[in-house]
Coordinates of C-alpha atoms in Angstrom, one line a residue:
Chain B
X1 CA -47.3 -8.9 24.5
X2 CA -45.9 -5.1 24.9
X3 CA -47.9 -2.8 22.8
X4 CA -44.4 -1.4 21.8
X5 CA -43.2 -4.7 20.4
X6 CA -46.3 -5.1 17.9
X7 CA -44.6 -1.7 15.8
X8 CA -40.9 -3.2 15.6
X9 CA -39.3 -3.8 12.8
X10 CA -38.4 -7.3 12.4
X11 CA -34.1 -7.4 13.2
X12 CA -33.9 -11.1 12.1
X13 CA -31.6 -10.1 9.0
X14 CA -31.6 -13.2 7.4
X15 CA -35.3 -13.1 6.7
X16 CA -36.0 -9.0 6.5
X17 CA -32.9 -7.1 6.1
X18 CA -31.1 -5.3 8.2
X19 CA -30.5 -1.4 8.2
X20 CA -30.7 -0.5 4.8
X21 CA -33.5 -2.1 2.9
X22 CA -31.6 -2.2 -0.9
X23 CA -28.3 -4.0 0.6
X24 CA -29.9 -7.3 2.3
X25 CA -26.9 -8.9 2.7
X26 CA -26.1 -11.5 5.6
X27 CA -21.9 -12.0 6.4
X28 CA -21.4 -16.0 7.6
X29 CA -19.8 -16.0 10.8
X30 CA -17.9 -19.1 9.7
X31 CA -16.2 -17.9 6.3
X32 CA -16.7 -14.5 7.1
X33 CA -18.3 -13.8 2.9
X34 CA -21.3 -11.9 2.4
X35 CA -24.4 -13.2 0.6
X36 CA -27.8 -11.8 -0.4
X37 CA -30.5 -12.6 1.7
X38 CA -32.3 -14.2 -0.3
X39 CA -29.8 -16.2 -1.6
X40 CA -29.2 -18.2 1.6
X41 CA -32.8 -18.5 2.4
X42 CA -33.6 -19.8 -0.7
X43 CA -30.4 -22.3 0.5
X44 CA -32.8 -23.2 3.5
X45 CA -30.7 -20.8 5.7
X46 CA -27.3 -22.6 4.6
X47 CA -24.5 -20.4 3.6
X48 CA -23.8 -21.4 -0.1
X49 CA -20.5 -20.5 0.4
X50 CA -18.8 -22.4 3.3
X51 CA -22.4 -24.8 3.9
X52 CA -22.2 -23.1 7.8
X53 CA -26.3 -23.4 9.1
X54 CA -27.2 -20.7 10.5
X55 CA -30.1 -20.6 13.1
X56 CA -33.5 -20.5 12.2
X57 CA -36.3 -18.7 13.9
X58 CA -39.0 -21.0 15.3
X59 CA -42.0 -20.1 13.2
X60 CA -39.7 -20.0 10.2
X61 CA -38.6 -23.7 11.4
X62 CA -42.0 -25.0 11.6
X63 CA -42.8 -24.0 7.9
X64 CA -39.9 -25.1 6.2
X65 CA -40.6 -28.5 7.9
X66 CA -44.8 -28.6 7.2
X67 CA -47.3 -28.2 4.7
X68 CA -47.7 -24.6 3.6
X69 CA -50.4 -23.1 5.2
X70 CA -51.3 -26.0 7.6
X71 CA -49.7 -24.6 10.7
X72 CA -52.0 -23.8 13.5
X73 CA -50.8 -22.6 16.6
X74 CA -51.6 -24.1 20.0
X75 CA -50.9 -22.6 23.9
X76 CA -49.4 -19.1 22.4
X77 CA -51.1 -17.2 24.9
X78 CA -48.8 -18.6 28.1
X79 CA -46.6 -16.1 28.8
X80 CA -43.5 -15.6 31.6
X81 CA -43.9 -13.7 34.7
X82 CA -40.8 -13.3 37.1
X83 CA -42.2 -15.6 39.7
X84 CA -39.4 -15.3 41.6
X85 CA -38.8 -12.1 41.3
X86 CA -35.2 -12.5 39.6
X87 CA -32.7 -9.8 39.2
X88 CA -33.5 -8.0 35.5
X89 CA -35.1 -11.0 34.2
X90 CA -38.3 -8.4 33.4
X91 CA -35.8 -6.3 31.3
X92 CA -34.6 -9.7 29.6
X93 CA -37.6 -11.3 28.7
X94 CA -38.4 -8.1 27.4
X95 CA -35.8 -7.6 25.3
X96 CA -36.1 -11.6 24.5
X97 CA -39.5 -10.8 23.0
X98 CA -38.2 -7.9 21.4
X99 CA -35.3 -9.6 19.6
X100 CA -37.7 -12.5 19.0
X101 CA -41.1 -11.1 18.5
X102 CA -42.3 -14.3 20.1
X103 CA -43.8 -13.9 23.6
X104 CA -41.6 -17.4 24.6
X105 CA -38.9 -19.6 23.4
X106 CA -41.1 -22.6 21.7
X107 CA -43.5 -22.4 19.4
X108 CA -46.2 -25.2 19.8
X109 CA -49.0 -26.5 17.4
X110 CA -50.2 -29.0 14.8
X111 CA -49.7 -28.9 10.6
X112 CA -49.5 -31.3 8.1
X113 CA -46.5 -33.2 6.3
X114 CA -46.4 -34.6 3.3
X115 CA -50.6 -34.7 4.3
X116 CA -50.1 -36.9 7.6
X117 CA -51.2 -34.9 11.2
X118 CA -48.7 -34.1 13.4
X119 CA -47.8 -32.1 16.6
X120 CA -45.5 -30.1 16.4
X121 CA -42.9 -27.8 18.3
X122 CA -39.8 -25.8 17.6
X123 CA -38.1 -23.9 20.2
X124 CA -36.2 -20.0 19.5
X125 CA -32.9 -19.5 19.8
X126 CA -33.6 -15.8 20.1
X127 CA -35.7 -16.1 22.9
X128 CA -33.0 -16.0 26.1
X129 CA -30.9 -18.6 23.9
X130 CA -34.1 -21.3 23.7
X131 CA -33.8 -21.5 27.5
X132 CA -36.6 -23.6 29.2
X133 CA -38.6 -21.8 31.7
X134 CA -41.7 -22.8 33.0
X135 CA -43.7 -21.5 30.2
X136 CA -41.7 -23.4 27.6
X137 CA -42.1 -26.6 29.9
X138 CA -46.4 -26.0 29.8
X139 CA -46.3 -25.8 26.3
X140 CA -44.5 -28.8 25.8
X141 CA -46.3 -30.6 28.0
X142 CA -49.7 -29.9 27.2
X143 CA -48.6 -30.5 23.4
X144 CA -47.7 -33.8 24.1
X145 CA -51.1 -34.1 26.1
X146 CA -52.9 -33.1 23.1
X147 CA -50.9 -35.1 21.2
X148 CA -51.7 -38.3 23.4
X149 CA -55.4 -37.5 23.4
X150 CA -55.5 -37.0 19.8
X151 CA -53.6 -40.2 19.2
X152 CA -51.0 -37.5 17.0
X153 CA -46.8 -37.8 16.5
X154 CA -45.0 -35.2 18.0
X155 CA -42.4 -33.9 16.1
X156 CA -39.9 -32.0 18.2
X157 CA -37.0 -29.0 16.5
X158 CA -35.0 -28.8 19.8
X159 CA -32.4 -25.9 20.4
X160 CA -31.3 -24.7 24.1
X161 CA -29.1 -24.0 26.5
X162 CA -30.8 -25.5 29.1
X163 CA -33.3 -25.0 32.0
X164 CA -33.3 -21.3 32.5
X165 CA -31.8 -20.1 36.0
X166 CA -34.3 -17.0 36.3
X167 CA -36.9 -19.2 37.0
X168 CA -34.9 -21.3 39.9
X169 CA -36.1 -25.0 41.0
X170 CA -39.5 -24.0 38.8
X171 CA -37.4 -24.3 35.5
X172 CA -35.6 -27.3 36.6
X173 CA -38.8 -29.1 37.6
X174 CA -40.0 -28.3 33.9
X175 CA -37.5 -31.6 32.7
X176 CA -39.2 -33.8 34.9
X177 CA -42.4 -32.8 34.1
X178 CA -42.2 -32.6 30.0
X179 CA -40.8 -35.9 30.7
X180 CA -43.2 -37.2 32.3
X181 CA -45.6 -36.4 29.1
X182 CA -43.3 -37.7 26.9
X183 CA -43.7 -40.9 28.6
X184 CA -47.7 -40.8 28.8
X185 CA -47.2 -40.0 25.2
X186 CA -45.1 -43.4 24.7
X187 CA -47.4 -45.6 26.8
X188 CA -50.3 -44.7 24.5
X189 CA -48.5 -45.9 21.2
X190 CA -47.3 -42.7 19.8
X191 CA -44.5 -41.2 17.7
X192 CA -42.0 -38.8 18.4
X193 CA -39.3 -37.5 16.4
X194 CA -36.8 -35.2 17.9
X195 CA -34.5 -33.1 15.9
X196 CA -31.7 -31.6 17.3
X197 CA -30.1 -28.5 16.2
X198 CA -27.4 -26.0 17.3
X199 CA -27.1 -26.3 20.1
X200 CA -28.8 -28.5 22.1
X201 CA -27.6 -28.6 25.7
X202 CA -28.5 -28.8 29.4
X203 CA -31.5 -29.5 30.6
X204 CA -33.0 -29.7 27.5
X205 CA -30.5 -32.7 26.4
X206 CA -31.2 -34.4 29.8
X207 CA -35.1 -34.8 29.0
X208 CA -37.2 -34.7 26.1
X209 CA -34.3 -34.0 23.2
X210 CA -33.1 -37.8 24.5
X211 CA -36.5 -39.3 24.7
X212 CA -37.6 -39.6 21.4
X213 CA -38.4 -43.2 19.2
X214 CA -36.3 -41.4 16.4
X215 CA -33.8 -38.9 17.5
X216 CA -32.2 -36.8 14.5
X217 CA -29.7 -34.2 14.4
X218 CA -28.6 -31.0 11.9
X219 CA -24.9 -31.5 10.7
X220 CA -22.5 -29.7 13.0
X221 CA -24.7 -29.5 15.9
X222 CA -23.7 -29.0 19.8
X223 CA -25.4 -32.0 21.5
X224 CA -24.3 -32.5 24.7
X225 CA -25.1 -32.0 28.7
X226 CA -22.6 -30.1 29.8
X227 CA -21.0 -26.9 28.6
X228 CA -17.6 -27.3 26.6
X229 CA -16.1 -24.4 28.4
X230 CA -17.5 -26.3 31.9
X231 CA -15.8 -29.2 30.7
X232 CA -12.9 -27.7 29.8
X233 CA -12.2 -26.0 32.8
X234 CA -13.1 -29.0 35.3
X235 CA -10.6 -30.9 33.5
X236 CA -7.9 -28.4 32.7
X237 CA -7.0 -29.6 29.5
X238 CA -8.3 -29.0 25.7
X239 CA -11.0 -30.9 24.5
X240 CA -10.8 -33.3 21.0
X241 CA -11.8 -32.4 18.2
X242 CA -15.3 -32.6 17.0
X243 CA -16.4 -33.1 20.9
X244 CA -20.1 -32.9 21.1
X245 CA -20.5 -32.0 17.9
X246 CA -23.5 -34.5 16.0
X247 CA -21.0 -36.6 13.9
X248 CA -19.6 -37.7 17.5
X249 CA -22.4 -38.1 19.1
X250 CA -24.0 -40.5 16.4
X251 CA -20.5 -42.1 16.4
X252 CA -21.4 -42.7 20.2
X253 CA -24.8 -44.4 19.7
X254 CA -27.2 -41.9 20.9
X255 CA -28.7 -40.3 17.4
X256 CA -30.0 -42.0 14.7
X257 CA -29.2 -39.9 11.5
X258 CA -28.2 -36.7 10.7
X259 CA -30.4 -35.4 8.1
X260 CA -29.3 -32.4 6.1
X261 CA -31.6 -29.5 5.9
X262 CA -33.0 -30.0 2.2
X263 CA -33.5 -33.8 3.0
X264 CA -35.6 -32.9 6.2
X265 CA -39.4 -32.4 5.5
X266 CA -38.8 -35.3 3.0
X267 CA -37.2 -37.6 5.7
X268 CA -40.0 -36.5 8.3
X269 CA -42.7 -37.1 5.6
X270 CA -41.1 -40.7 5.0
X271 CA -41.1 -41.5 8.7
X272 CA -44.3 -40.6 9.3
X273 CA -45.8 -42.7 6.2
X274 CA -44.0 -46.1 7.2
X275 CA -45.8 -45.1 10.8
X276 CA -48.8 -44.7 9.1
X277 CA -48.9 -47.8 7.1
Chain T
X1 CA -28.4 -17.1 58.1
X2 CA -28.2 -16.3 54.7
X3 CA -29.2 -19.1 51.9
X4 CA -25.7 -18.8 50.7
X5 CA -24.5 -19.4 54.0
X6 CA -26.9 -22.9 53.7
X7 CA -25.1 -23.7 50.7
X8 CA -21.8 -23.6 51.9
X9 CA -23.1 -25.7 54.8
X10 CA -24.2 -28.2 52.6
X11 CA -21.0 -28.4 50.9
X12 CA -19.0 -28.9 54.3
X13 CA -17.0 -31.9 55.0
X14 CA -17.9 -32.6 58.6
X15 CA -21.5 -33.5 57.7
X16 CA -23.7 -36.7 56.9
X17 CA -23.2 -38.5 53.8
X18 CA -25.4 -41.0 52.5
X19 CA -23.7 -44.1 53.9
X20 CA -24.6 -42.1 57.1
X21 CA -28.3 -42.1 56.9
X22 CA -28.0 -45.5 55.2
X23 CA -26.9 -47.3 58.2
X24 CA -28.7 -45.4 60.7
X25 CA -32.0 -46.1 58.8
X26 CA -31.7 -49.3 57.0
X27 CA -31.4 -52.9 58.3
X28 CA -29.3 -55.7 56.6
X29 CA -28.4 -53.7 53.5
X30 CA -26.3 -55.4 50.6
X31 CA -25.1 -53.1 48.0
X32 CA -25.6 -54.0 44.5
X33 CA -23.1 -53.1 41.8
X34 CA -22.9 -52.6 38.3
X35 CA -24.9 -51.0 35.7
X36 CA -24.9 -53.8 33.4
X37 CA -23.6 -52.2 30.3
X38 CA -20.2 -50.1 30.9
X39 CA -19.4 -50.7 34.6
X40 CA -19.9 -49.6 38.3
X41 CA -20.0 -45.7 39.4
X42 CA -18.5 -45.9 43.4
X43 CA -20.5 -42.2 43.0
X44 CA -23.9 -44.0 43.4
X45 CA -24.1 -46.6 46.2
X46 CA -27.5 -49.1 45.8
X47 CA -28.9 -51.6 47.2
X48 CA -31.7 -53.7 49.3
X49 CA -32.5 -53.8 53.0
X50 CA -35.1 -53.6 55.7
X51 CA -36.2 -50.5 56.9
X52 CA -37.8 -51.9 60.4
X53 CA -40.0 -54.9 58.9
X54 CA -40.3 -53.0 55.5
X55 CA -38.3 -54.5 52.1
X56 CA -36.6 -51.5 50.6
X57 CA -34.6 -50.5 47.4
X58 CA -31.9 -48.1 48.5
X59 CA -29.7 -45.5 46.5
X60 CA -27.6 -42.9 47.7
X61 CA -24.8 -40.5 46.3
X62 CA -22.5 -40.9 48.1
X63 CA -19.8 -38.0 48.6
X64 CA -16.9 -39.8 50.9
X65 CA -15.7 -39.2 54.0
X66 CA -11.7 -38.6 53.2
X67 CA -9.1 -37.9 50.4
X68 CA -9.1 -41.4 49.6
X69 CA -12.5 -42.1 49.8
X70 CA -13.9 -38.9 48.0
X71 CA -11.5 -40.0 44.9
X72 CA -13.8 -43.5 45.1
X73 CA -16.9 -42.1 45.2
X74 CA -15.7 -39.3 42.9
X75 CA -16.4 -36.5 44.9
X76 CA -20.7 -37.3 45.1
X77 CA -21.1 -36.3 41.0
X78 CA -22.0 -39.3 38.6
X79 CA -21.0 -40.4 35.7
X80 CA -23.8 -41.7 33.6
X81 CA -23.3 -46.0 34.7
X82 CA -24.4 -44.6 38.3
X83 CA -27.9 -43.0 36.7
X84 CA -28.0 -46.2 35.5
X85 CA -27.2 -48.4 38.0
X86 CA -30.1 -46.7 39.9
X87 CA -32.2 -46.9 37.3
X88 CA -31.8 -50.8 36.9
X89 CA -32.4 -51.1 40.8
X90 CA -35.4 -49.1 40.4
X91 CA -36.9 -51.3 37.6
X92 CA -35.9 -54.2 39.9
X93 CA -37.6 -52.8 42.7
X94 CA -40.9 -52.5 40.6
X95 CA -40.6 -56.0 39.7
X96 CA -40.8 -57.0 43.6
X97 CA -42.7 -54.5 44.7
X98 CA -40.7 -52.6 47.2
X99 CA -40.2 -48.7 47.6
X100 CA -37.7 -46.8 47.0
X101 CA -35.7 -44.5 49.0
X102 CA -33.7 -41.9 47.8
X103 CA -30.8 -39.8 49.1
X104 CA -29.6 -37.0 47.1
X105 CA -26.3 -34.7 47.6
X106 CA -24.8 -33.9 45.0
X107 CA -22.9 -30.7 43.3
X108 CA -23.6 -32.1 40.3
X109 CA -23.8 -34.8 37.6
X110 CA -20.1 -35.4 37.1
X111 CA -18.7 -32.9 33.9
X112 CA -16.1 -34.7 31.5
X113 CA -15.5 -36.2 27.8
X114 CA -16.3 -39.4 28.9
X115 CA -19.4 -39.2 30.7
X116 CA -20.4 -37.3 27.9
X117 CA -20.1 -39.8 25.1
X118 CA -21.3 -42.0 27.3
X119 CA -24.8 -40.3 27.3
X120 CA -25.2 -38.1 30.2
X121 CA -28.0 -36.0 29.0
X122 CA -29.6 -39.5 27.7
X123 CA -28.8 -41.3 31.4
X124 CA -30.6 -38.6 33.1
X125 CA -33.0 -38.1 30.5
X126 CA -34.3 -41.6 31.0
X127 CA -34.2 -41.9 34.4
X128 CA -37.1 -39.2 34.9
X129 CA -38.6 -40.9 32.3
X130 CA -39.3 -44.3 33.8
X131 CA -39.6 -42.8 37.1
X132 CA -42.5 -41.1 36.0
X133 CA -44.6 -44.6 36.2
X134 CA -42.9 -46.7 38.0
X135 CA -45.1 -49.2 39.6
X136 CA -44.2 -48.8 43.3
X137 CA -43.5 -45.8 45.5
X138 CA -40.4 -43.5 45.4
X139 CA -39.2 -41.6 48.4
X140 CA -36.4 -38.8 48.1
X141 CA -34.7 -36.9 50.5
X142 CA -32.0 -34.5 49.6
X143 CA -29.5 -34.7 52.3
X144 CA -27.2 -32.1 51.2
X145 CA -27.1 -30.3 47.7
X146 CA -29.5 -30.8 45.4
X147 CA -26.9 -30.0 41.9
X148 CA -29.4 -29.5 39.4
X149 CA -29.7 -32.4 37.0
X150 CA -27.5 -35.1 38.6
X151 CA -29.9 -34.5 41.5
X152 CA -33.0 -34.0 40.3
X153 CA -32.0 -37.7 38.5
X154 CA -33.2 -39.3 41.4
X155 CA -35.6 -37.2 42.3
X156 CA -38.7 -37.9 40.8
X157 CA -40.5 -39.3 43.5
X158 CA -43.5 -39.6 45.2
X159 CA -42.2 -37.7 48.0
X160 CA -39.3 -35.5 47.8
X161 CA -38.2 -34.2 50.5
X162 CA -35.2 -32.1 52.4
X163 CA -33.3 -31.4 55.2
X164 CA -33.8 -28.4 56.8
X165 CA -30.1 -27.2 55.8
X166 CA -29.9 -28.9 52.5
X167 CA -30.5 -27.0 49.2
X168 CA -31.8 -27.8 46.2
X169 CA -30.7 -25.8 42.8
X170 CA -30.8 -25.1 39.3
X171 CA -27.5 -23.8 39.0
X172 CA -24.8 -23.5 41.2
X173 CA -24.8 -19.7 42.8
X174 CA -21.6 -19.0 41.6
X175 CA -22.2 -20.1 38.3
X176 CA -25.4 -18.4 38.0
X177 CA -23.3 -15.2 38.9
X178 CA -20.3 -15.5 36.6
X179 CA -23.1 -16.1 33.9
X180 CA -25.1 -13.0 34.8
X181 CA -22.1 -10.7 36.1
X182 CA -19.1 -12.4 35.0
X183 CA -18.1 -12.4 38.3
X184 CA -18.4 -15.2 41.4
X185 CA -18.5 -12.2 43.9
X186 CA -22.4 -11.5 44.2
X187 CA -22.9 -15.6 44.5
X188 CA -24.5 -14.9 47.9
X189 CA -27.2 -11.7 46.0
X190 CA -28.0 -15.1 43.6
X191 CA -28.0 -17.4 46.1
X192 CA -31.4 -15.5 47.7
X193 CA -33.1 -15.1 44.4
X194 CA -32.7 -18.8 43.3
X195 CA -34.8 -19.7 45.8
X196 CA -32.8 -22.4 46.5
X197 CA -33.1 -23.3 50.2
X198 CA -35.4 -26.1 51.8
X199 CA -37.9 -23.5 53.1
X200 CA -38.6 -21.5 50.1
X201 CA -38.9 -24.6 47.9
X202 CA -41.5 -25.8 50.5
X203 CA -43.0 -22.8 50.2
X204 CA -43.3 -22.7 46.0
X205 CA -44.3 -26.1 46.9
X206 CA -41.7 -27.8 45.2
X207 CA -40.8 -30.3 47.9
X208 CA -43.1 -31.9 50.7
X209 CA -41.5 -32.0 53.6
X210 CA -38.7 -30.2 55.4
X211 CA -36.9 -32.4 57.5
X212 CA -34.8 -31.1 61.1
X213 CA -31.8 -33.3 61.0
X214 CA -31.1 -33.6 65.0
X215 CA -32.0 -37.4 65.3
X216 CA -31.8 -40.3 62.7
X217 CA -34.4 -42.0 64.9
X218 CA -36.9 -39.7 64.0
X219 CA -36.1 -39.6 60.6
X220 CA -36.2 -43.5 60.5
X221 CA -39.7 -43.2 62.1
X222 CA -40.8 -40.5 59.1
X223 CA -39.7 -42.3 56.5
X224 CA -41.1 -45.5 57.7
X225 CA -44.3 -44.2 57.7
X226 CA -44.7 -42.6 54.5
X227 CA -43.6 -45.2 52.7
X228 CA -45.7 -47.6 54.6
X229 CA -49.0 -45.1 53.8
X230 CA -47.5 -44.8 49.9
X231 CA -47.3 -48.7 50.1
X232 CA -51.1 -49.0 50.6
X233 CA -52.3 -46.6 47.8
X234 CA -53.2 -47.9 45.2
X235 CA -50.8 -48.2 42.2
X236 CA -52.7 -46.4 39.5
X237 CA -53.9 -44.0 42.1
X238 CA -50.2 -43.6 43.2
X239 CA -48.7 -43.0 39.9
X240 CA -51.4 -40.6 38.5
X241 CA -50.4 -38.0 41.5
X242 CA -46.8 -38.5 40.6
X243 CA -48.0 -37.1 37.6
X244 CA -50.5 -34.5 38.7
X245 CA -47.3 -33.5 41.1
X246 CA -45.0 -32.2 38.3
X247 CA -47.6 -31.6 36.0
X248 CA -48.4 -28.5 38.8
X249 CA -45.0 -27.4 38.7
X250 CA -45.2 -23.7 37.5
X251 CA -49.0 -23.0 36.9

């Protein structure tokens, strides 16, 4: 990590404030209202107003889904290089770790929930948009290696636009490879429980979000492979309502719930006892 | 040549498609069709055949030669019964024990409403999946483009190799550019730093082989022999350096 970044401020506003300390105040993008801070992470990060979700920070994600205090974090010390050498991806992971104060876009380790071990991960929507370069596919990976040498669940909080094109074929190769683990994971007995928030595209979709024994999803969320606007434009014509949105796609068969975000630890805590019965 | 200049060579219509390197290499081949739950993708041609005295499992996108036929094989991109289809030959060539070989060109897993309430993420999710232990040896050569995804789909193998003026990608260059610059005009600036082309690949050591695509014969001979030599590993043996060969990727 920069030296610089350990002196910023935090600039999530949801959980610090913004500008001035005295009005913490956060406007929903969806019914435009402001609400106090605290108000709306006391509401797990759910406007009170309109019930839009906003996005949560990894870390944040990890402990309003785990015991307190039980987190501990595993493979935080990879970080990106530009391997390839990319046009200004330096100056973006830079300002990716600035935005995020996380040195990558997934947060890996193992906590408690509800008292029962598990792995688990949670990827930043901060960090380049939860984009999966190679250092978000290692961390994954070796989680689930841990995880299938420990005989532990994985618990997964997916949220990405996909493979991450600074990092070329290396990024792509990342779905085949996290994949791979998952399966290893699989073979050995093991739980997994994805949950998929907004949004969860890409390359991310087309591997391990779509490879767990119970997939879940946040109300509202994107799930989908390819980009709406993608789509739109390939077929010249407006898409239906509620497209890729998660009450489609568990009409479609391919989630199994969608589990509010008071009901979550509660649900996971529930899974994981019948599991460990 | 510029790598840009590779990938609009790739994309060309006078060049091989898979039904091409199909018949030149394989022997008696019967296509299969069907995925078994929704229907048949003409995007994805499979089958079995002999490759000299060798049993083989055989998949292809296929891209068309003409109007007519590019509209039947929709253009080369899948929908997500063609990942599947694959993937139900695959399992089948497990069952019996043959290899499978692989030919990739693609732009892309197909983009629509329908493929994607039919599960395209989840189709191509699942086919690296299984792939990753299947119990007999994969072989795949892209042929033309590697389109991210939809390519990659049926591409983790054993062996993946390319021809020497394919390309293999994570985004299309002009994507990648109207992402980064909202403009398609520097596609050919991207295009170098994707590292996109069969050479640099080789060199990241992404791929195994680079493949010169003067002579089917030769390529007929390659492809024998690897799979013949991946044929005699042994199975666990063979399936743990699938897995050590993405595990590698990117440290």
């Amino acid at each position: 990590m920069e030296l610089k970044s350990l002196f910023l401020k935090a600039n999530n506003e949801l959980e610090y404030g913004d500008v001035k300390p005295r009005s913490r105040k956060v406007t929903c993008k969806k019914c435009q209202k402001e609400t106090a801070i605290a108000k709306v992470r006391k509401n797990n990060f759910v406007c009170p107003n309109c019930g839009h979700y906003f996005p949560v920070r990894a870390r944040r994600r990890i402990l309003m889904l785990s015991d307190k205090r039980s987190f501990v974090e595993l493979f935080g010390d990879l970080e990106s290089k530009n391997i390839l050498d990319f046009p200004e991806y330096d100056s973006k992971l830079q300002a990716a770790r600035e935005k995020s104060r996380e040195n990558e876009g997934v947060i890996c380790g193992v906590a408690t929930i509800g008292g029962y071990r598990t792995c688990i991960f949670a990827m930043d929507s901060n960090f380049m948009m939860g984009s999966m370069g190679a250092v978000v596919g290692e961390r994954i990976t070796s989680l689930f290696e841990y995880a299938t040498e420990k005989n532990l669940p994985v618990i997964g909080v997916t949220v990405s636009g996909g493979a991450r094109m600074q990092e070329g074929m290396l990024s792509l190769m990342q779905m085949s490879k996290v994949s791979a683990a998952v399966k290893r994971h699989n073979n050995a007995g093991n739980l997994y429980i994805a949950l998929l928030t907004n949004p969860t595209t890409g390359g991310v979709d087309a591997s391990f979000a779509m490879l767990a024994d119970i997939t879940l999803a946040e109300p509202g969320a994107r799930i989908g492979f390819a980009g709406p606007r993608v789509i739109e434009k390939t077929l010249n014509r407006a898409l239906p309502k509620g497209f890729q949105k998660a009450e489609r796609v568990l009409e479609c068969g391919f989630i199994d719930d969608i589990v509010t975000r008071d009901k979550q630890r509660d649900y996971l805590e529930k899974i994981l006892k019948i599991h460990n019965g | 040549m510029r790598d840009y200049d590779i990938v609009l060579g790739a994309r060309s219509d006078n060049r091989y498609t898979a039904v091409d390197y199909m018949n030149a290499v394989i022997g008696d081949f019967i296509e299969f069709h069907g995925d078994r739950y929704f229907g048949d993708d003409g995007a994805v041609i499979a089958g079995i055949g002999m490759i000299k005295d060798m049993p083989v499992t055989v998949i292809g996108i296929e891209k068309g030669k003409n109007t007519e036929d590019r509209i039947a094989h929709n253009f080369g991109s899948a929908h997500p019964e063609g990942y599947r289809k694959a993937l139900r030959l695959m399992k089948q060539a497990e069952k019996f024990h043959r290899p499978i070989l692989c030919f990739v060109d693609t732009a892309g897993a197909f983009c629509g409403v329908d493929a994607e309430e039919r599960g395209q993420g989840r189709a191509i999710a699942e086919n690296l999946y299984e792939m990753s232990d299947l119990r007999t040896p994969i072989l795949s050569i892209v042929i033309g483009e590697g389109g991210s995804g939809g390519a990659l789909a049926l591409s983790h193998a054993d062996r993946v190799w390319m021809l020497e003026d394919a390309y293999f990608s994570v985004v299309s260059p002009e994507s990648c550019a109207n992402i980064l610059w909202k403009s398609t005009e520097k596609a050919d600036v991207v295009a170098d730093a994707l590292y996109l082309t069969a050479d640099k690949l080789y060199k990241l050591g992404l791929i195994d082989k680079i493949c010169s695509n003067d002579a089917f014969e030769n390529l007929e001979n390659d492809i024998y022999s690897e799979l013949k030599k991946l044929m005699a590993t042994d199975i666990d043996t063979l399936t743990d350096q699938r897995y050590e060969k993405f595990r590698r990727v990117g440290y």
